CSV table of C-alpha atoms in Angstrom, one decimal:
chain,number,residue,atom,x,y,z
A,1,MET,CA,197.7,119.2,91.1
A,2,THR,CA,200.2,116.4,91.7
A,3,VAL,CA,202.7,117.0,94.5
A,4,SER,CA,205.2,114.2,94.7
A,5,ARG,CA,207.8,115.8,97.0
A,6,VAL,CA,207.9,118.7,99.4
A,7,GLY,CA,211.0,120.6,100.5
A,8,LEU,CA,210.9,122.4,103.8
A,9,ALA,CA,212.8,125.7,104.5
A,10,VAL,CA,212.3,126.3,108.2
A,11,HIS,CA,213.3,129.2,110.5
A,12,GLY,CA,214.8,126.9,113.1
A,13,GLY,CA,215.0,129.7,115.8
A,14,ARG,CA,211.3,130.0,116.1
A,15,ALA,CA,209.1,127.5,118.1
A,16,GLU,CA,206.1,128.1,115.9
A,17,ALA,CA,208.0,127.4,112.8
A,18,LEU,CA,209.2,124.1,114.2
A,19,ALA,CA,205.6,123.2,115.2
A,20,ALA,CA,204.3,124.1,111.7
A,21,ALA,CA,207.1,121.9,110.2
A,22,ARG,CA,205.8,119.0,112.2
A,23,ALA,CA,202.3,119.6,110.7
A,24,VAL,CA,203.7,119.6,107.2
A,25,ARG,CA,205.6,116.4,107.7
A,26,ALA,CA,202.5,114.7,109.2
A,27,TRP,CA,200.4,115.8,106.2
A,28,CYS,CA,203.0,114.5,103.8
A,29,ALA,CA,203.0,111.1,105.6
A,30,GLU,CA,199.2,110.9,105.5
A,31,HIS,CA,199.2,111.5,101.7
A,32,ALA,CA,202.3,109.4,100.8
A,33,VAL,CA,204.2,112.6,99.7
A,34,GLY,CA,207.9,112.7,100.1
A,35,CYS,CA,209.2,115.4,102.4
A,36,SER,CA,212.8,116.7,103.0
A,37,ASP,CA,214.2,119.4,105.1
A,38,ILE,CA,216.3,121.9,103.2
A,39,ASP,CA,218.7,123.4,105.6
A,40,VAL,CA,221.0,125.8,103.9
A,41,TRP,CA,222.7,126.4,107.3
A,42,GLN,CA,224.1,122.9,107.6
A,43,GLU,CA,227.4,122.5,109.4
A,44,GLY,CA,230.4,123.2,107.2
A,45,ALA,CA,230.5,125.2,104.0
A,46,ARG,CA,227.3,126.9,102.7
A,47,HIS,CA,225.8,125.0,99.8
A,48,SER,CA,224.5,126.3,96.5
A,49,ALA,CA,220.8,126.2,95.6
A,50,ARG,CA,221.5,123.4,93.1
A,51,GLU,CA,223.2,121.3,95.7
A,52,GLU,CA,220.4,121.8,98.2
A,53,VAL,CA,217.5,120.9,95.8
A,54,ASP,CA,219.5,117.9,94.6
A,55,SER,CA,220.0,116.6,98.2
A,56,ALA,CA,216.3,117.1,98.9
A,57,GLY,CA,215.3,114.9,96.0
A,58,ASP,CA,214.2,117.6,93.6
A,59,PRO,CA,211.0,118.8,95.3
A,60,ASP,CA,208.2,120.2,93.2
A,61,LEU,CA,206.8,122.2,96.1
A,62,ILE,CA,208.9,124.3,98.5
A,63,VAL,CA,207.2,125.3,101.8
A,64,THR,CA,208.8,128.1,103.8
A,65,LEU,CA,208.0,128.5,107.5
A,66,GLY,CA,209.2,131.9,108.8
A,67,GLY,CA,209.1,135.5,107.6
A,68,ASP,CA,210.2,137.1,104.4
A,69,GLY,CA,213.8,136.2,104.9
A,70,THR,CA,212.9,132.5,105.0
A,71,PHE,CA,210.7,132.9,102.0
A,72,LEU,CA,213.6,134.4,100.1
A,73,ARG,CA,215.7,131.3,100.9
A,74,GLY,CA,212.9,129.1,99.6
A,75,ALA,CA,212.4,131.3,96.5
A,76,ARG,CA,216.0,130.9,95.6
A,77,LEU,CA,215.6,127.1,95.8
A,78,ALA,CA,212.3,127.0,94.0
A,79,ALA,CA,213.6,129.1,91.1
A,80,GLU,CA,216.5,126.8,90.7
A,81,ASN,CA,214.2,123.8,90.3
A,82,ASP,CA,211.2,125.5,88.6
A,83,ALA,CA,209.2,124.4,91.7
A,84,LEU,CA,206.2,126.0,93.3
A,85,VAL,CA,206.8,127.9,96.6
A,86,LEU,CA,204.3,128.3,99.4
A,87,GLY,CA,205.1,130.8,102.1
A,88,VAL,CA,203.7,130.2,105.6
A,89,ASP,CA,203.5,133.5,107.5
A,90,LEU,CA,205.4,133.7,110.8
A,91,GLY,CA,206.9,137.2,110.3
A,92,ARG,CA,206.0,140.6,111.4
A,93,VAL,CA,206.1,143.1,108.5
A,94,GLY,CA,206.5,140.8,105.5
A,95,PHE,CA,204.8,141.0,102.1
A,96,LEU,CA,205.8,137.7,100.6
A,97,THR,CA,204.3,134.9,102.7
A,98,GLU,CA,200.7,133.7,102.0
A,99,VAL,CA,199.0,131.7,104.8
A,100,PRO,CA,199.1,131.7,108.6
A,101,ALA,CA,200.7,128.7,110.3
A,102,THR,CA,197.3,127.5,111.6
A,103,ALA,CA,196.1,127.0,108.1
A,104,VAL,CA,199.1,125.1,106.7
A,105,ARG,CA,197.3,121.8,106.3
A,106,GLU,CA,194.3,123.5,104.5
A,107,ALA,CA,196.8,125.2,102.2
A,108,LEU,CA,198.5,121.9,101.4
A,109,ASP,CA,195.1,120.4,100.7
A,110,ALA,CA,194.3,123.2,98.3
A,111,VAL,CA,197.6,122.7,96.5
A,112,ARG,CA,197.0,119.0,96.1
A,113,GLU,CA,193.4,119.6,94.9
A,114,GLY,CA,194.4,122.3,92.5
A,115,ARG,CA,192.4,125.0,94.2
A,116,ILE,CA,195.2,127.6,93.9
A,117,ASP,CA,196.4,130.4,91.7
A,118,VAL,CA,200.1,130.3,90.6
A,119,GLU,CA,201.5,133.9,90.6
A,120,SER,CA,204.4,134.5,88.3
A,121,ARG,CA,206.9,136.9,89.8
A,122,MET,CA,209.8,138.6,88.1
A,123,LEU,CA,213.4,137.7,89.1
A,124,LEU,CA,216.7,139.4,88.5
A,125,THR,CA,220.0,138.0,87.4
A,126,LEU,CA,223.2,139.6,86.4
A,127,ARG,CA,226.5,139.6,84.5
A,128,ALA,CA,229.7,140.9,85.9
A,129,SER,CA,233.1,142.0,84.6
A,130,CYS,CA,234.6,139.2,86.7
A,131,ARG,CA,233.6,136.3,88.9
A,132,LEU,CA,232.3,137.4,92.3
A,133,GLU,CA,234.2,136.3,95.4
A,134,VAL,CA,234.3,137.4,99.0
A,135,PRO,CA,237.7,137.9,100.6
A,136,THR,CA,238.2,135.4,103.4
A,137,GLN,CA,238.8,138.0,106.0
A,138,MET,CA,235.5,139.6,105.2
A,139,GLU,CA,233.6,136.3,105.7
A,140,ALA,CA,235.0,136.0,109.2
A,141,LEU,CA,233.8,139.6,110.0
A,142,LEU,CA,230.4,139.3,108.4
A,143,ARG,CA,229.4,135.7,109.5
A,144,TYR,CA,226.1,135.6,111.3
A,145,GLY,CA,223.3,133.1,112.2
A,146,ARG,CA,224.3,129.4,112.4
A,147,GLY,CA,226.8,129.2,109.5
A,148,PRO,CA,228.8,130.8,106.8
A,149,MET,CA,227.5,132.9,103.9
A,150,LEU,CA,226.5,131.6,100.5
A,151,PRO,CA,229.3,130.3,98.3
A,152,PRO,CA,230.6,132.4,95.3
A,153,PRO,CA,228.1,132.4,92.4
A,154,ARG,CA,228.7,129.8,89.7
A,155,VAL,CA,229.1,130.9,86.0
A,156,ARG,CA,226.4,130.0,83.6
A,157,THR,CA,228.4,128.1,81.1
A,158,GLU,CA,225.7,128.0,78.5
A,159,CYS,CA,225.9,131.8,78.1
A,160,VAL,CA,228.4,133.6,75.8
A,161,ALA,CA,231.2,135.3,77.8
A,162,GLY,CA,233.4,138.1,76.5
A,163,ASP,CA,235.4,141.1,77.5
A,164,ASP,CA,232.6,143.5,76.6
A,165,TRP,CA,229.7,141.4,78.1
A,166,GLY,CA,231.4,139.8,81.1
A,167,VAL,CA,230.5,136.5,82.7
A,168,ALA,CA,226.9,135.4,83.3
A,169,LEU,CA,226.4,134.4,86.9
A,170,ASN,CA,224.0,131.7,88.1
A,171,VAL,CA,222.2,133.9,90.6
A,172,THR,CA,218.6,135.0,91.0
A,173,ALA,CA,217.1,137.8,93.1
A,174,LEU,CA,213.5,138.1,94.0
A,175,ASN,CA,213.9,141.4,95.9
A,176,ASP,CA,217.1,143.3,94.9
A,177,VAL,CA,220.7,143.5,93.8
A,178,VAL,CA,222.7,146.0,95.9
A,179,LEU,CA,226.1,147.7,95.3
A,180,GLU,CA,227.2,149.3,98.6
A,181,LYS,CA,230.2,150.9,100.2
A,182,LEU,CA,232.6,148.9,102.3
A,183,ALA,CA,234.1,151.7,104.4
A,184,ARG,CA,231.9,153.7,106.7
A,185,ASP,CA,233.9,156.9,106.0
A,186,ARG,CA,233.8,156.7,102.3
A,187,GLN,CA,230.9,156.5,99.8
A,188,VAL,CA,231.1,154.4,96.7
A,189,SER,CA,231.3,156.2,93.3
A,190,VAL,CA,229.4,154.5,90.5
A,191,GLY,CA,228.5,155.2,86.9
A,192,VAL,CA,224.9,154.1,86.4
A,193,TYR,CA,223.7,153.0,82.9
A,194,LEU,CA,220.1,152.3,81.9
A,195,ALA,CA,219.5,150.5,78.7
A,196,GLY,CA,223.1,151.1,77.7
A,197,ARG,CA,223.0,154.9,78.2
A,198,LEU,CA,224.7,156.7,81.0
A,199,LEU,CA,222.2,158.1,83.5
A,200,ALA,CA,224.6,159.8,85.9
A,201,CYS,CA,227.7,159.1,88.1
A,202,TYR,CA,226.7,158.8,91.7
A,203,SER,CA,228.5,159.1,95.0
A,204,ALA,CA,226.3,157.3,97.5
A,205,ASP,CA,226.1,154.8,100.4
A,206,ALA,CA,224.6,152.2,98.1
A,207,LEU,CA,222.8,151.8,94.8
A,208,LEU,CA,220.2,149.1,94.3
A,209,VAL,CA,218.1,147.6,91.6
A,210,ALA,CA,214.8,146.0,92.8
A,211,THR,CA,212.0,144.0,91.3
A,212,PRO,CA,208.4,145.2,91.9
A,213,THR,CA,208.3,142.5,94.6
A,214,GLY,CA,211.4,144.1,96.2
A,215,SER,CA,210.0,147.6,96.0
A,216,THR,CA,208.6,147.3,99.6
A,217,ALA,CA,212.0,146.1,101.0
A,218,TYR,CA,215.3,148.0,101.0
A,219,SER,CA,214.2,150.3,98.1
A,220,PHE,CA,211.2,151.5,100.1
A,221,ALA,CA,213.4,152.2,103.1
A,222,ALA,CA,215.6,154.3,100.9
A,223,GLY,CA,212.7,156.4,99.6
A,224,GLY,CA,211.8,154.4,96.5
A,225,PRO,CA,208.3,153.9,95.2
A,226,VAL,CA,205.9,151.2,96.1
A,227,VAL,CA,205.2,149.1,93.0
A,228,SER,CA,202.5,146.5,92.5
A,229,PRO,CA,204.1,143.0,92.5
A,230,ARG,CA,202.0,142.3,89.4
A,231,ALA,CA,203.9,145.0,87.5
A,232,GLU,CA,207.0,144.5,85.3
A,233,GLY,CA,210.0,146.6,85.6
A,234,LEU,CA,213.3,147.3,87.3
A,235,VAL,CA,213.4,149.9,90.1
A,236,PHE,CA,216.8,151.7,90.4
A,237,THR,CA,217.1,153.6,93.8
A,238,PRO,CA,220.2,155.4,95.1
A,239,VAL,CA,220.8,155.3,98.9
A,240,ALA,CA,221.9,158.6,100.5
A,241,PRO,CA,223.4,160.0,97.2
A,242,HIS,CA,225.6,163.1,97.6
A,243,MET,CA,223.9,164.9,94.7
A,244,VAL,CA,220.7,166.9,94.0
A,245,PHE,CA,219.0,164.1,92.0
A,246,ASN,CA,218.0,161.5,94.5
A,247,ARG,CA,215.0,160.0,92.8
A,248,SER,CA,214.3,156.4,91.8
A,249,VAL,CA,214.0,155.5,88.2
A,250,VAL,CA,211.7,152.7,87.0
A,251,ALA,CA,213.0,151.0,83.8
A,252,ALA,CA,211.1,148.7,81.5
A,253,PRO,CA,211.6,145.0,82.0
A,254,ASP,CA,213.8,144.7,78.9
A,255,GLU,CA,216.0,147.6,79.9
A,256,PRO,CA,219.1,146.5,81.9
A,257,VAL,CA,220.7,148.5,84.7
A,258,ALA,CA,224.5,148.5,84.8
A,259,LEU,CA,226.7,149.7,87.7
A,260,ARG,CA,230.4,150.5,87.1
A,261,VAL,CA,232.7,151.3,90.1
A,262,LEU,CA,234.6,154.4,89.1
A,263,GLN,CA,238.4,154.4,89.2
A,264,ARG,CA,238.8,156.6,92.2
A,265,SER,CA,236.1,155.0,94.2
A,266,GLY,CA,236.6,152.6,97.1
A,267,ARG,CA,235.8,149.0,96.8
A,268,ALA,CA,232.1,148.0,96.8
A,269,ALA,CA,230.2,145.0,98.0
A,270,VAL,CA,227.5,143.1,96.0
A,271,SER,CA,224.5,141.8,97.9
A,272,ILE,CA,221.7,139.7,96.4
A,273,ASP,CA,218.5,139.5,98.4
A,274,GLY,CA,220.5,140.6,101.4
A,275,GLN,CA,223.3,138.0,101.0
A,276,LEU,CA,226.8,139.3,100.5
A,277,ARG,CA,228.0,137.6,97.3
A,278,GLY,CA,231.2,139.4,96.2
A,279,VAL,CA,233.4,142.5,96.3
A,280,LEU,CA,234.1,144.8,93.3
A,281,SER,CA,237.2,146.9,92.8
A,282,PRO,CA,237.5,150.2,90.9
A,283,GLY,CA,236.9,149.5,87.2
A,284,ASP,CA,234.6,146.4,87.8
A,285,TRP,CA,231.0,146.4,86.9
A,286,ILE,CA,227.7,144.4,87.2
A,287,GLY,CA,224.8,144.4,84.8
A,288,VAL,CA,221.4,143.6,86.3
A,289,TYR,CA,218.5,142.5,84.1
A,290,ALA,CA,215.3,140.4,84.2
A,291,ALA,CA,216.0,136.7,84.5
A,292,PRO,CA,214.6,134.3,81.9
A,293,ARG,CA,213.0,132.2,84.7
A,294,ARG,CA,210.2,133.3,86.9
A,295,LEU,CA,209.2,132.5,90.5
A,296,LYS,CA,206.0,130.4,90.8
A,297,ALA,CA,204.3,131.5,94.0
A,298,VAL,CA,201.3,129.7,95.4
A,299,ARG,CA,198.3,131.9,96.1
A,300,LEU,CA,195.1,130.6,97.6
A,301,GLY,CA,193.1,133.5,96.2
A,302,PRO,CA,193.4,137.1,95.0
A,303,THR,CA,196.2,138.9,96.8
A,304,ASP,CA,195.1,142.0,98.6
A,305,PHE,CA,198.5,143.8,98.2
A,306,TYR,CA,197.2,147.2,99.0
A,307,GLY,CA,195.2,146.1,102.0
A,308,ARG,CA,198.4,144.4,103.2
A,309,LEU,CA,200.4,147.6,102.5
A,310,ARG,CA,198.0,149.6,104.7
A,311,GLU,CA,198.1,147.0,107.5
A,312,ARG,CA,201.8,146.2,107.5
A,313,MET,CA,203.0,149.8,107.2
A,314,ASN,CA,200.4,150.9,109.8
A,315,LEU,CA,199.1,153.6,107.5
A,316,THR,CA,196.9,156.2,109.1
A,317,ASP,CA,194.5,158.6,107.5
A,318,ALA,CA,195.3,162.3,107.4
A,319,PRO,CA,193.5,164.2,110.3
A,320,ALA,CA,192.4,166.9,107.8
A,321,ALA,CA,190.8,164.3,105.6
A,322,LEU,CA,189.0,162.7,108.5
A,323,ALA,CA,187.8,166.2,109.7
A,324,ASP,CA,186.0,166.5,106.4
A,325,GLY,CA,183.8,163.5,107.1
A,326,ASP,CA,183.6,159.9,108.1
A,327,ALA,CA,186.5,157.5,107.5
A,328,ALA,CA,186.4,156.0,103.9
A,329,PRO,CA,184.7,152.6,103.8
A,330,LEU,CA,185.8,149.8,101.6
A,331,TRP,CA,185.2,150.5,97.9
A,332,PRO,CA,181.4,150.5,97.9
A,333,VAL,CA,180.6,148.2,95.0
A,334,SER,CA,177.9,145.6,95.3
A,335,THR,CA,177.2,144.8,91.7
A,336,PRO,CA,179.3,143.3,88.9
A,337,PRO,CA,181.4,145.7,86.8
A,338,PRO,CA,180.1,146.9,83.4
A,339,ASP,CA,181.7,145.5,80.3
A,340,ASP,CA,184.2,148.2,79.9
A,341,LEU,CA,185.6,147.5,83.4
A,342,ALA,CA,185.3,143.7,83.4
A,343,HIS,CA,189.0,143.3,82.5
A,344,LEU,CA,190.3,145.2,85.6
A,345,ALA,CA,191.6,143.7,88.8
A,346,LEU,CA,188.9,144.7,91.3
A,347,PRO,CA,187.5,143.3,94.5
A,348,PRO,CA,185.0,140.4,94.0
A,349,THR,CA,181.3,141.2,93.9
A,350,PRO,CA,178.3,139.0,94.6
A,351,HIS,CA,178.0,136.4,91.8
A,352,ASP,CA,174.2,136.5,91.8
A,353,ALA,CA,173.9,140.2,91.3
A,354,PRO,CA,172.4,141.2,87.9
A,355,ARG,CA,174.7,142.7,85.3
A,356,PRO,CA,173.9,146.3,84.4
A,357,SER,CA,172.1,146.7,81.1
């Protein structure tokens, strides 16, 4: 696979990330591959994804060095440029990154030699009743890290805009879109529509729409389901709702989720993958739906999502279950699957084992 230019998204506050970045630059120099740092925290105003990838020379591979937060930054850039993204794992509880820092050179060799799988992941985008902007006084209160927050989302001019359908915003979310209260002493009241039909009006701390990838992030913390990242769908989860029905709802990938701030509600903040992007007033709305573009994530082999879930969430076995016998081993399969199971995603088996007759 040809790699002509690499873009680096580095967690600059971690020594191991800086060391891994030096290894990536050295590999690029050895293989005559262009390499540019993509620092969205440059001094001055925060830049859009389009501005960042343009300044980096349109890389066809984005390498992120950090945890899931750094990967989300890289994913936003990769989706903008339809580039591959490779996550180098320096985090603690993340699910998105792929390889340890010690194996970064081997991973780049695998990409260059085509010994990879490219995993296509669902992204979210949205329309809104108005352009999203953050009041200047809020930006001063919420600033963190080494620079200001992201700029207001641009409008996708190629999309039809109208009073009923709002404006199409040039944003993508790999994890989630969140509508949350601004005042600590007042919940936000929101009408929630799935596939154009009213589900219910909620009073809650927040309401979020997650991808399957994002099901293990904020949605999980709010009691939502764990969804395989290979699945397709939108996960709607209320956060601390003041009502009896507090369950998540999983919608089909072609079923949009719309959130309308009710007239007597307080104002609500819109966050995309953890970044505050705007504030809505009563009467405003956002509609969240599957984006036409997909994230292309580099995988060096089959992803053991459920093994990672057990490890990262420190899952333990029920004492009563262990009292009934020994701990369960790995799935005890040593022969290839029969024909009626050959299409299923199962752990690999020895290639030289005879097929059942």
